[in-house]
Coordinates of C-alpha atoms in Angstrom, one line a residue:
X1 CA 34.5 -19.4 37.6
X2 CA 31.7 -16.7 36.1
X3 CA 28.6 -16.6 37.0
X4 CA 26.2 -15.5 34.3
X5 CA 23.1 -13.4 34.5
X6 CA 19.8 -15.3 32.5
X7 CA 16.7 -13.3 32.4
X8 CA 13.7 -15.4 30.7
X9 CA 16.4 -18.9 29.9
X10 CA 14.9 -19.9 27.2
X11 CA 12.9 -18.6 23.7
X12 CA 9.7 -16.7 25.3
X13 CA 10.9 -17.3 28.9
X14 CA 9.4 -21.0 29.0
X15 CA 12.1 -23.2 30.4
X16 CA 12.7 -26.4 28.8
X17 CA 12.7 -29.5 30.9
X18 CA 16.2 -29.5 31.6
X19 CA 16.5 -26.2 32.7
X20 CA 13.4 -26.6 34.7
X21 CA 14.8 -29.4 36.3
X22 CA 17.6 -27.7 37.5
X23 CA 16.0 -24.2 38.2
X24 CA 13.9 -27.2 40.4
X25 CA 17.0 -28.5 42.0
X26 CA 18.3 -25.0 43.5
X27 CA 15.2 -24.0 44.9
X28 CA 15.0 -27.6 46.8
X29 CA 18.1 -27.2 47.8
X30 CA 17.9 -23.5 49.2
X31 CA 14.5 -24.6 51.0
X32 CA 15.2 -27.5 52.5
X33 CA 18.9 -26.1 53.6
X34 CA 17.6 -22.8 55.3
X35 CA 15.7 -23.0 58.7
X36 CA 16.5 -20.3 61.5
X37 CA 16.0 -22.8 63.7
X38 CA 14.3 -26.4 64.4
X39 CA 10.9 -26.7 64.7
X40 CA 9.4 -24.8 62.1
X41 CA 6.6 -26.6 59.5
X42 CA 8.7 -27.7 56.1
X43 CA 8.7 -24.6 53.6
X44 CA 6.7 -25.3 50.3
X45 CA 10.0 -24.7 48.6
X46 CA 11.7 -27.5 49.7
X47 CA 9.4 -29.8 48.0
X48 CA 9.1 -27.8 43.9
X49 CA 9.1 -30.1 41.2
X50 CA 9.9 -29.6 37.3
X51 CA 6.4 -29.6 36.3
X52 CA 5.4 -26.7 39.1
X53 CA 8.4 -24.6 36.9
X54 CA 7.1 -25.5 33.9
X55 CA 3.6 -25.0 34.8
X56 CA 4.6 -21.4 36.2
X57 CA 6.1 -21.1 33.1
X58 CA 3.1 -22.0 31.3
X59 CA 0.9 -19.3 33.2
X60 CA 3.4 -16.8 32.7
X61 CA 5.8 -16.4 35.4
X62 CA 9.1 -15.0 34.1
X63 CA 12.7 -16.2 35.6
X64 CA 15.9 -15.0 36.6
X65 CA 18.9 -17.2 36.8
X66 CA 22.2 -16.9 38.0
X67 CA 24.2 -19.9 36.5
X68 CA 27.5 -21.3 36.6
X69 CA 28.2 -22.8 34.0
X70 CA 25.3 -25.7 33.2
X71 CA 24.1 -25.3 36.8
X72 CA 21.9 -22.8 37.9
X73 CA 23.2 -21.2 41.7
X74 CA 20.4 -18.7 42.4
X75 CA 16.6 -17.7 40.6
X76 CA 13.7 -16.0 41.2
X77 CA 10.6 -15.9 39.1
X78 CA 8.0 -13.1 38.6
X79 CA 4.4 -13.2 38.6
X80 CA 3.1 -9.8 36.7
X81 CA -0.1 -9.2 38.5
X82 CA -1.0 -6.1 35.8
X83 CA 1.4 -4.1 33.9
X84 CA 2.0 -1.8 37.3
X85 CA 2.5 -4.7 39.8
X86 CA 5.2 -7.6 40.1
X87 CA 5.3 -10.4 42.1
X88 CA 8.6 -12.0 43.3
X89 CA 8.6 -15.4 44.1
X90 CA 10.7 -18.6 45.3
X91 CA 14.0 -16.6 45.3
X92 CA 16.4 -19.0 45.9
X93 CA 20.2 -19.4 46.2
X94 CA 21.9 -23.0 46.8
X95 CA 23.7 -23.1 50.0
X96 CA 27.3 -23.7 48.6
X97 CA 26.5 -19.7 46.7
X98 CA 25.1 -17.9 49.9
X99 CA 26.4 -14.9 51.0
X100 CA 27.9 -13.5 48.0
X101 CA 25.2 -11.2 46.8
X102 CA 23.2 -13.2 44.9
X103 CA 19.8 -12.4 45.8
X104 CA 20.6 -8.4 45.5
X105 CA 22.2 -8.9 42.0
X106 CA 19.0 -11.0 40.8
X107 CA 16.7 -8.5 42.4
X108 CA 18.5 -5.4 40.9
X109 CA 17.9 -6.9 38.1
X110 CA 14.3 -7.2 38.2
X111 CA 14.3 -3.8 39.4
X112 CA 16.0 -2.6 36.0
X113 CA 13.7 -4.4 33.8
X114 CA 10.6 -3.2 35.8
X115 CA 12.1 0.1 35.4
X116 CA 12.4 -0.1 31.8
X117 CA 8.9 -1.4 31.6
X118 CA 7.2 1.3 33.9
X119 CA 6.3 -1.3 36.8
X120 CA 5.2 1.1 39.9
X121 CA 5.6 -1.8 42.3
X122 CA 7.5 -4.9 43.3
X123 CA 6.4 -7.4 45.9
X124 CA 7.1 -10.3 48.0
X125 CA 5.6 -12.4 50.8
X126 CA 8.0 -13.5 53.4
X127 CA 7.5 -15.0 56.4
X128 CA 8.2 -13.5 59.6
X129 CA 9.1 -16.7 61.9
X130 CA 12.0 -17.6 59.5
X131 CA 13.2 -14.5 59.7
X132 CA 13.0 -13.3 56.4
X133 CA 11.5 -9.9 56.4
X134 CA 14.8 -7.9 58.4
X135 CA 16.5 -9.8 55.5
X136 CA 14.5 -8.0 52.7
X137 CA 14.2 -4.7 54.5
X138 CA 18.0 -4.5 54.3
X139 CA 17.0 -4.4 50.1
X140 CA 14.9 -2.0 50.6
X141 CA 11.6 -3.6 50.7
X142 CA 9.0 -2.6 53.2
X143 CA 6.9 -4.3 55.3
X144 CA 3.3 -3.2 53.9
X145 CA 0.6 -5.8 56.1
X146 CA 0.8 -8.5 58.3
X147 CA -1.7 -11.9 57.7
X148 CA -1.7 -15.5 58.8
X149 CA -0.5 -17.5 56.5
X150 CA -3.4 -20.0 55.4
X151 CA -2.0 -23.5 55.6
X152 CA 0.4 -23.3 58.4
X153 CA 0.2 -22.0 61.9
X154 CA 3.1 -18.6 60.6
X155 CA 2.8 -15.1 60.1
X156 CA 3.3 -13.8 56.5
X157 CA 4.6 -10.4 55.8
X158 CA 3.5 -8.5 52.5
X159 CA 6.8 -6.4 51.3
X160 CA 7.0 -4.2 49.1
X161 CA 9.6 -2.3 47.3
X162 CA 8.8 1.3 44.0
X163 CA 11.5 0.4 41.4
X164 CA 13.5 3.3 41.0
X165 CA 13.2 4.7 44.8
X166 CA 13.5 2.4 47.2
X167 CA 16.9 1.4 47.0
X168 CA 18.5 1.9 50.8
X169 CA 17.9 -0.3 54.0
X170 CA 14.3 0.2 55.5
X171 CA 13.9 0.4 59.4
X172 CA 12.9 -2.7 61.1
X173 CA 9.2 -2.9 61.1
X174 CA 7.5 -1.8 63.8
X175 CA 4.0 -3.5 65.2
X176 CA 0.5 -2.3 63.7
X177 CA -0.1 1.3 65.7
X178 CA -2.6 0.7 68.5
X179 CA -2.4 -2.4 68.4
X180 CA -3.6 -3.9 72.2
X181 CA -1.6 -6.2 72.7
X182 CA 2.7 -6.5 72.1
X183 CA 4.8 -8.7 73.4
X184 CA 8.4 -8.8 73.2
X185 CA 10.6 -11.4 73.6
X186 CA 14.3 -11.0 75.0
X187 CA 17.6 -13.5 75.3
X188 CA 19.0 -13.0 78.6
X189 CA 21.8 -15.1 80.3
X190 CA 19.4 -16.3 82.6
X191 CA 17.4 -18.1 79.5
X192 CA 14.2 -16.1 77.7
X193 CA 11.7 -13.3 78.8
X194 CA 8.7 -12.2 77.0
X195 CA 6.7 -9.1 78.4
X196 CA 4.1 -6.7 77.1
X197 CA 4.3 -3.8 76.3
X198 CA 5.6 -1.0 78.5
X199 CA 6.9 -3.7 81.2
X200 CA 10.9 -2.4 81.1
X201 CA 12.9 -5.2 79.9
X202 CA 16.3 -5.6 81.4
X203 CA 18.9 -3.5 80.3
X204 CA 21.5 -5.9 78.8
X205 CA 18.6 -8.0 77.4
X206 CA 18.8 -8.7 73.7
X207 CA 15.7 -8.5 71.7
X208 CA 14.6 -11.6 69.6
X209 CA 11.1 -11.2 68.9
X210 CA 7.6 -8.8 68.5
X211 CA 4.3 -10.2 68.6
X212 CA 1.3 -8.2 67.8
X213 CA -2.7 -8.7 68.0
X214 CA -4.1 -5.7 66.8
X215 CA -7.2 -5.7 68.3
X216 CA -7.1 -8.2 70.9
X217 CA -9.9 -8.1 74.1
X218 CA -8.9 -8.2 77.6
X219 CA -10.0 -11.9 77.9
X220 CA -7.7 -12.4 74.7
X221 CA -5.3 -11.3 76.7
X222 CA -5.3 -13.4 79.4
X223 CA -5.8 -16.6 77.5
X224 CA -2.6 -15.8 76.0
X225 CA -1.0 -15.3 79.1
X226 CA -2.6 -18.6 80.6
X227 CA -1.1 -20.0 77.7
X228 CA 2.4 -19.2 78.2
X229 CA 2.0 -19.8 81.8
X230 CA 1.2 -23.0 80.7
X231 CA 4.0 -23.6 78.6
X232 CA 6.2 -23.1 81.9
X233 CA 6.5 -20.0 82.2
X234 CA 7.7 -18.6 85.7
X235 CA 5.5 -14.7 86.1
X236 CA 7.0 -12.0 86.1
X237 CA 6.4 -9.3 89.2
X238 CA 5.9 -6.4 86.6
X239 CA 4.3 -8.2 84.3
X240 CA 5.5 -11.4 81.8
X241 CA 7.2 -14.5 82.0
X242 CA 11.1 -16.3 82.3
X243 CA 11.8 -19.4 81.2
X244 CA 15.5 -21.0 81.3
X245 CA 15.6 -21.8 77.8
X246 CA 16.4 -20.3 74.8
X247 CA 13.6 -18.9 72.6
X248 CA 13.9 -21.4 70.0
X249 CA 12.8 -23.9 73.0
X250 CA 9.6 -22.2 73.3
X251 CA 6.7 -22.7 70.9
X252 CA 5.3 -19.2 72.6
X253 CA 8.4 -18.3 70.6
X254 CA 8.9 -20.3 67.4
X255 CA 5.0 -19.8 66.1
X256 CA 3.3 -17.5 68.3
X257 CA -0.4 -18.4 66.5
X258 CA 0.0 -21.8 68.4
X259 CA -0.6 -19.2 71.4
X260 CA -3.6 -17.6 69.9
X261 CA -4.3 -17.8 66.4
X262 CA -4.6 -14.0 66.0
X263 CA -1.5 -13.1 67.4
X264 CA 1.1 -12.6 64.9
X265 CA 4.6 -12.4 65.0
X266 CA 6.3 -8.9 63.9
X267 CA 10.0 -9.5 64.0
X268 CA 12.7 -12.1 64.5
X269 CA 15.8 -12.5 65.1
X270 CA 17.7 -15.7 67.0
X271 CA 19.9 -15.5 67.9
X272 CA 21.5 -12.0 67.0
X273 CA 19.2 -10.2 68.4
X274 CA 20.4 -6.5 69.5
X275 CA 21.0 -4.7 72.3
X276 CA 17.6 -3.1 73.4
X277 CA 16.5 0.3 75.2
X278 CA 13.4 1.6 76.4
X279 CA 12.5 4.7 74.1
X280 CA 13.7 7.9 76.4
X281 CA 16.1 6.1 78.1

């Protein structure tokens, strides 16, 4: 079975509708397939049509394909801001194709023909609660600002990636420096703990989650902690709260800006996580 490469599918790179309807297809099935865990609102994915394709197509987004045979298996299209500046969206791969590669051989790619037509940058939006930004950093992209996304209550993570040089894993990204309020939120055997920053976590912890409010009050502060005291949380001595559930039980957890609209999550990962130690220890 070969699996061929398809940059612009059709005669000026607008899809006819048959390929549009299966470039449609994929990214519906890779949406509506892929959730980290329950609870999360529907991605916009799950729900693309032939005529968004084709009107993409229309206003100029370019596609990549990966296709066996009649049926597409993975895509991506580009949105060319300017001549300098790419946008990557809806990169998709159907479930049956995932982890083979897929989404680095479309995005290498890209990078070759942004190369070849002297694009200075490449970026994507992904968003943070579904994981997807340690996902792209392991492609090199880099995590350049945080916003809330504006139709549902998620974070959003602006990544970039310079064609030609970034091309090795970045470092997990790190909250916003100074911002006044962190939390972190750990998988223990004993359930879930979330503390703030500088409160010493327990040593065989793994951590699952950052939050972040950059410039957050004191009262901010405890509102947020009123609300996770509210959500069942037993405090802490040092500082923080336990719960015996997992994180994915927790909406604290799942979509921090339920907690306070400004407080954004940084990093997930349920339910890998890693082992965690305080800096200097």
């Amino acid at each position: 079975m070969t699996v061929e490469l398809v940059d612009r599918p059709c005669t000026g790179g607008i899809p006819g509708p048959a390929r549009a309807r299966d470039i449609a297809a994929a990214v519906r099935a890779a949406y509506a397939s892929y959730e980290p865990y329950p609870g999360l609102p529907v991605a916009d994915g799950a729900a693309e049509t032939t005529e968004q394709v084709l009107a993409d197509a229309d206003a100029g987004t370019r596609f990549w394909e990966i296709r066996d045979g009649q049926r597409t298996v993975a895509t991506l299209r580009m949105v060319p801001h300017s001549a300098w500046v790419w946008e990557i969206r809806r990169i998709a791969v159907r479930p049956e194709w995932r982890s083979r590669g897929l989404v680095r051989e479309l995005l290498d790619h890209v990078e070759a023909d942004a190369i070849a037509e002297r694009v200075r940058r490449i970026e994507l939006t992904a968003v943070v609660e579904r994981q997807l930004p340690a996902r792209y950093a392991r492609l090199g992209f880099h995590t350049e600002r945080r916003l809330p996304a504006s139709d549902k209550p998620l974070t959003e993570a602006t990544m970039i990636r310079r064609p030609g040089l970034d091309r090795i894993a970045q470092p997990e990204a790190a909250p916003e420096p100074g911002a006044r309020l962190v939390l972190r939120w750990f998988a223990t055997s004993e359930g879930t703990t979330v503390v703030p920053h500088g409160v010493v976590a327990d040593r065989h912890a793994r951590l699952v989650g950052v939050d972040s409010w950059s410039d957050a009050t004191e009262a901010d502060r405890a509102r947020v902690f009123a609300t996770l005291a509210a959500d069942g949380g037993q405090a802490l001595a040092g500082g923080g709260f336990r719960w015996p559930a997992p994180p994915t039980g927790l909406i604290g957890y799942r979509m921090p800006r339920l907690t306070a609209p400004a407080l954004l999550a940084v990093w997930r990962n349920w339910p890998n996580g890693r082992a965690w130690q305080e800096p200097g220890t």
